[in-house]
Amino acid sequence: MSLISFSSAGEEAEMNDFVGGVYDGDGSYATAGNVAVGAHGAIIKAGDTYFTPNGVYVKCGDSYISPRRTVVRAGDSFVGHDNSQVKAGDVFVGQATAISSGSTIFRKSWASR
């Protein structure tokens, strides 16, 4: 039995918000419930814990905490000390732009010149 079979639509929405608004990795991800898979690895959500290629994040209330950074969700905004993202429908805009389309999240970081 797979991890995906235990997920709900709410978990997939939380995963989309995490990948689009919180996670600082590049690339596109395909999501299915509590799992997101991209070229740089997989992200797995287990309860309030997200296991990512860049380390572990824990959701505590409206905050996502990892050893590297903390991101706070305030409505449709995700704010960290080094980045902020704003969610407008299925689009996350900030230092990186992410577009959620069904079960796929397309993410592109802005390159500095």
XYZ file of N, CA and C in Angstrom:
339
model
N 0.849 -1.172 0.000
C 0.000 0.000 0.000
C 0.895 1.235 0.000
N 0.568 2.204 -0.801
C 1.426 3.381 -0.942
C 1.050 4.479 0.038
N 1.981 5.421 0.237
C 1.715 6.592 1.070
C 0.574 7.421 0.514
N 0.437 7.441 -0.792
C -0.564 8.270 -1.444
C -1.974 7.835 -1.066
N -2.201 6.572 -0.838
C -3.548 6.096 -0.553
C -4.094 6.625 0.765
N -3.247 7.108 1.654
C -3.691 7.612 2.943
C -3.955 9.120 2.935
N -3.779 9.774 1.817
C -3.876 11.224 1.763
C -5.298 11.684 1.472
N -5.531 12.977 1.686
C -6.820 13.582 1.390
C -6.601 14.809 0.522
N -7.705 15.370 0.021
C -7.605 16.587 -0.791
C -6.996 17.722 0.022
N -7.288 17.781 1.324
C -6.714 18.811 2.193
C -5.211 18.690 2.300
N -4.716 17.451 2.385
C -3.265 17.247 2.443
C -2.602 17.684 1.146
N -3.245 17.429 0.012
C -2.649 17.844 -1.262
C -2.616 19.363 -1.365
N -3.654 20.039 -0.879
C -3.659 21.511 -0.875
C -2.549 22.037 0.029
N -2.355 21.395 1.195
C -1.263 21.794 2.093
C 0.091 21.567 1.432
N 0.233 20.451 0.706
C 1.489 20.167 0.012
C 1.736 21.221 -1.062
N 0.704 21.582 -1.825
C 0.861 22.613 -2.855
C 1.281 23.938 -2.231
N 0.669 24.307 -1.098
C 1.048 25.549 -0.411
C 2.484 25.484 0.095
N 2.892 24.316 0.611
C 4.260 24.170 1.104
C 5.266 24.323 -0.037
N 5.058 23.591 -1.125
C 6.013 23.636 -2.243
C 6.019 25.019 -2.890
N 4.855 25.631 -3.059
C 4.778 26.930 -3.715
C 5.161 28.101 -2.838
N 4.810 28.036 -1.540
C 5.014 29.190 -0.676
C 6.153 29.112 0.310
N 6.560 27.909 0.681
C 7.554 27.751 1.748
C 8.878 27.192 1.233
N 8.830 26.098 0.509
C 10.037 25.370 0.118
C 10.926 26.220 -0.781
N 12.213 26.188 -0.537
C 13.160 27.035 -1.270
C 13.941 26.290 -2.348
N 13.459 25.135 -2.760
C 14.125 24.395 -3.824
C 13.611 24.805 -5.193
N 14.413 24.553 -6.214
C 14.032 24.879 -7.589
C 13.381 23.685 -8.267
N 12.808 23.939 -9.423
C 12.298 22.875 -10.270
C 10.801 22.703 -10.169
N 10.294 21.840 -11.011
C 8.869 21.532 -11.050
C 8.614 20.273 -10.240
N 7.430 20.193 -9.651
C 7.070 19.053 -8.820
C 5.697 18.541 -9.210
N 5.544 17.236 -9.251
C 4.239 16.604 -9.415
C 3.786 16.175 -8.034
N 2.557 16.530 -7.663
C 2.062 16.201 -6.332
C 0.965 15.152 -6.417
N 0.906 14.339 -5.401
C -0.153 13.348 -5.243
C -0.347 13.172 -3.751
N -1.352 13.850 -3.210
C -1.615 13.755 -1.782
C -0.480 14.322 -0.967
N 0.154 13.476 -0.179
C 1.202 13.928 0.731
C 2.610 13.735 0.169
N 2.729 13.597 -1.152
C 4.027 13.403 -1.794
C 4.158 14.369 -2.970
N 5.342 14.973 -3.111
C 5.677 15.784 -4.284
C 7.008 15.273 -4.816
N 7.082 15.053 -6.121
C 8.294 14.501 -6.719
C 8.775 15.434 -7.826
N 10.075 15.749 -7.791
C 10.689 16.592 -8.817
C 12.047 16.057 -9.193
N 12.715 16.743 -10.101
C 14.030 16.311 -10.580
C 15.077 16.298 -9.472
N 14.900 17.120 -8.442
C 15.876 17.213 -7.356
C 15.523 16.335 -6.163
N 14.484 15.504 -6.295
C 14.126 14.601 -5.221
C 12.666 14.695 -4.845
N 12.315 14.022 -3.765
C 10.930 13.955 -3.310
C 10.736 14.741 -2.023
N 9.522 15.237 -1.851
C 9.097 15.862 -0.604
C 7.964 14.998 -0.079
N 8.069 14.582 1.172
C 7.049 13.734 1.780
C 6.518 14.425 3.019
N 5.194 14.512 3.115
C 4.532 15.104 4.280
C 4.027 13.973 5.161
N 4.460 13.973 6.412
C 4.009 12.993 7.394
C 3.514 13.766 8.607
N 2.200 13.906 8.735
C 1.645 14.734 9.803
C 1.994 16.184 9.558
N 2.666 16.816 10.505
C 3.098 18.208 10.377
C 4.569 18.319 9.986
N 5.168 17.224 9.532
C 6.582 17.201 9.170
C 6.731 16.998 7.666
N 7.594 17.814 7.059
C 7.888 17.723 5.628
C 9.347 17.309 5.470
N 9.584 16.168 4.832
C 10.935 15.684 4.557
C 11.284 16.104 3.130
N 12.314 16.949 2.977
C 12.673 17.499 1.668
C 14.135 17.199 1.352
N 14.546 17.364 0.089
C 15.964 17.211 -0.245
C 16.846 18.236 0.469
N 16.269 19.356 0.928
C 17.035 20.397 1.627
C 16.911 20.313 3.144
N 16.339 19.246 3.662
C 16.199 19.096 5.103
C 14.752 18.946 5.531
N 14.547 18.934 6.832
C 13.227 18.695 7.417
C 12.610 20.011 7.868
N 11.329 20.190 7.559
C 10.539 21.327 8.034
C 9.429 20.782 8.922
N 9.085 21.520 9.966
C 7.967 21.155 10.830
C 6.990 22.316 10.846
N 5.706 22.007 10.640
C 4.671 23.041 10.697
C 4.173 23.122 12.130
N 4.185 24.336 12.668
C 3.712 24.584 14.034
C 2.785 25.793 13.962
N 1.475 25.555 13.977
C 0.519 26.646 13.799
C 0.630 27.192 12.393
N 0.927 28.476 12.263
C 1.091 29.117 10.957
C 2.557 29.246 10.557
N 3.457 28.581 11.279
C 4.897 28.679 11.014
C 5.444 27.357 10.496
N 6.394 27.460 9.574
C 7.138 26.315 9.061
C 8.581 26.517 9.500
N 9.114 25.575 10.267
C 10.423 25.750 10.893
C 11.379 24.663 10.409
N 12.586 25.083 10.030
C 13.665 24.154 9.711
C 14.933 24.729 10.324
N 16.017 23.951 10.391
C 17.261 24.502 10.937
C 17.788 25.682 10.125
N 17.450 25.760 8.836
C 17.965 26.815 7.957
C 17.105 28.070 7.931
N 15.799 27.932 8.138
C 14.915 29.090 7.992
C 13.564 28.845 8.647
N 12.859 29.938 8.875
C 11.494 29.898 9.386
C 10.627 30.732 8.460
N 9.462 30.199 8.098
C 8.510 30.904 7.245
C 7.180 30.942 7.977
N 6.559 32.118 8.009
C 5.266 32.294 8.667
C 4.218 32.574 7.603
N 3.098 31.870 7.697
C 1.987 32.125 6.778
C 1.041 33.120 7.430
N 0.736 34.186 6.693
C -0.218 35.206 7.140
C -1.224 35.392 6.014
N -2.350 34.709 6.105
C -3.335 34.750 5.027
C -2.773 34.104 3.782
N -2.659 34.867 2.714
C -2.105 34.356 1.461
C -0.639 34.729 1.269
N 0.020 35.192 2.323
C 1.438 35.553 2.261
C 2.264 34.566 3.072
N 3.432 34.229 2.545
C 4.394 33.370 3.222
C 5.651 34.210 3.402
N 6.014 34.515 4.649
C 7.086 35.472 4.920
C 8.202 34.804 5.715
N 9.433 34.900 5.189
C 10.623 34.426 5.873
C 11.633 35.547 5.940
N 12.738 35.332 6.643
C 13.750 36.385 6.784
C 14.458 36.696 5.468
N 14.460 35.754 4.533
C 15.189 35.941 3.282
C 14.312 35.924 2.035
N 13.006 35.754 2.206
C 12.133 35.606 1.053
C 10.685 35.753 1.486
N 9.847 36.191 0.579
C 8.408 36.175 0.826
C 7.707 35.791 -0.465
N 6.613 35.100 -0.331
C 5.793 34.670 -1.453
C 4.358 35.103 -1.168
N 3.633 35.491 -2.193
C 2.218 35.821 -2.071
C 1.450 34.887 -2.991
N 0.393 34.275 -2.452
C -0.426 33.354 -3.232
C -1.622 34.118 -3.786
N -1.809 34.034 -5.098
C -2.963 34.637 -5.768
C -3.586 33.559 -6.645
N -4.633 32.940 -6.156
C -5.219 31.807 -6.876
C -4.272 30.633 -6.871
N -3.834 30.215 -8.044
C -2.899 29.093 -8.172
C -1.477 29.541 -8.464
N -1.191 30.837 -8.252
C 0.136 31.381 -8.545
C 0.768 31.905 -7.261
N 2.041 31.557 -7.045
C 2.824 32.070 -5.931
C 3.874 33.004 -6.521
N 3.915 34.253 -6.059
C 4.840 35.237 -6.617
C 5.726 35.781 -5.510
N 7.022 35.879 -5.776
C 8.003 36.413 -4.835
C 9.369 36.283 -5.464
N 10.359 35.887 -4.662
C 11.707 35.662 -5.189
C 11.662 34.586 -6.268
N 10.791 33.623 -6.095
C 10.551 32.592 -7.105
C 9.081 32.670 -7.484
N 8.760 32.272 -8.682
C 7.368 32.206 -9.098
C 7.005 30.743 -9.256
N 5.879 30.354 -8.668
C 5.403 28.983 -8.781
C 3.958 29.017 -9.248
N 3.629 28.153 -10.178
C 2.265 28.047 -10.678
C 1.792 26.633 -10.418
N 0.666 26.508 -9.725
C 0.081 25.215 -9.428
C -0.998 24.935 -10.468
N -0.849 23.830 -11.179
C -1.820 23.447 -12.199
C -2.203 22.000 -11.959
N -3.350 21.800 -11.327
C -3.752 20.441 -10.979
C -2.779 19.851 -9.994
N -2.131 18.770 -10.388
C -1.187 18.115 -9.482
C 0.263 18.407 -9.853
N 0.502 19.477 -10.604
C 1.867 19.849 -10.974
C 2.156 21.274 -10.535
N 3.327 21.483 -9.955
C 3.753 22.817 -9.542
C 4.991 23.174 -10.356
N 4.891 24.246 -11.120
C 6.011 24.738 -11.913
C 6.659 25.862 -11.129
N 7.942 25.739 -10.829
C 8.632 26.701 -9.977
C 9.891 27.192 -10.671
N 10.067 28.507 -10.723
C 11.246 29.118 -11.340
C 11.739 30.226 -10.439
N 13.011 30.185 -10.068
C 13.612 31.240 -9.251
C 14.111 32.353 -10.148
N 14.022 33.577 -9.641
C 14.574 34.721 -10.354
C 16.075 34.713 -10.161
N 16.821 34.842 -11.229
C 18.283 34.885 -11.148
C 18.728 36.330 -10.976
N 19.688 36.551 -10.098
C 20.219 37.904 -9.943
C 21.245 38.163 -11.036
N 21.325 39.398 -11.460
C 22.262 39.750 -12.535
C 23.359 40.595 -12.000
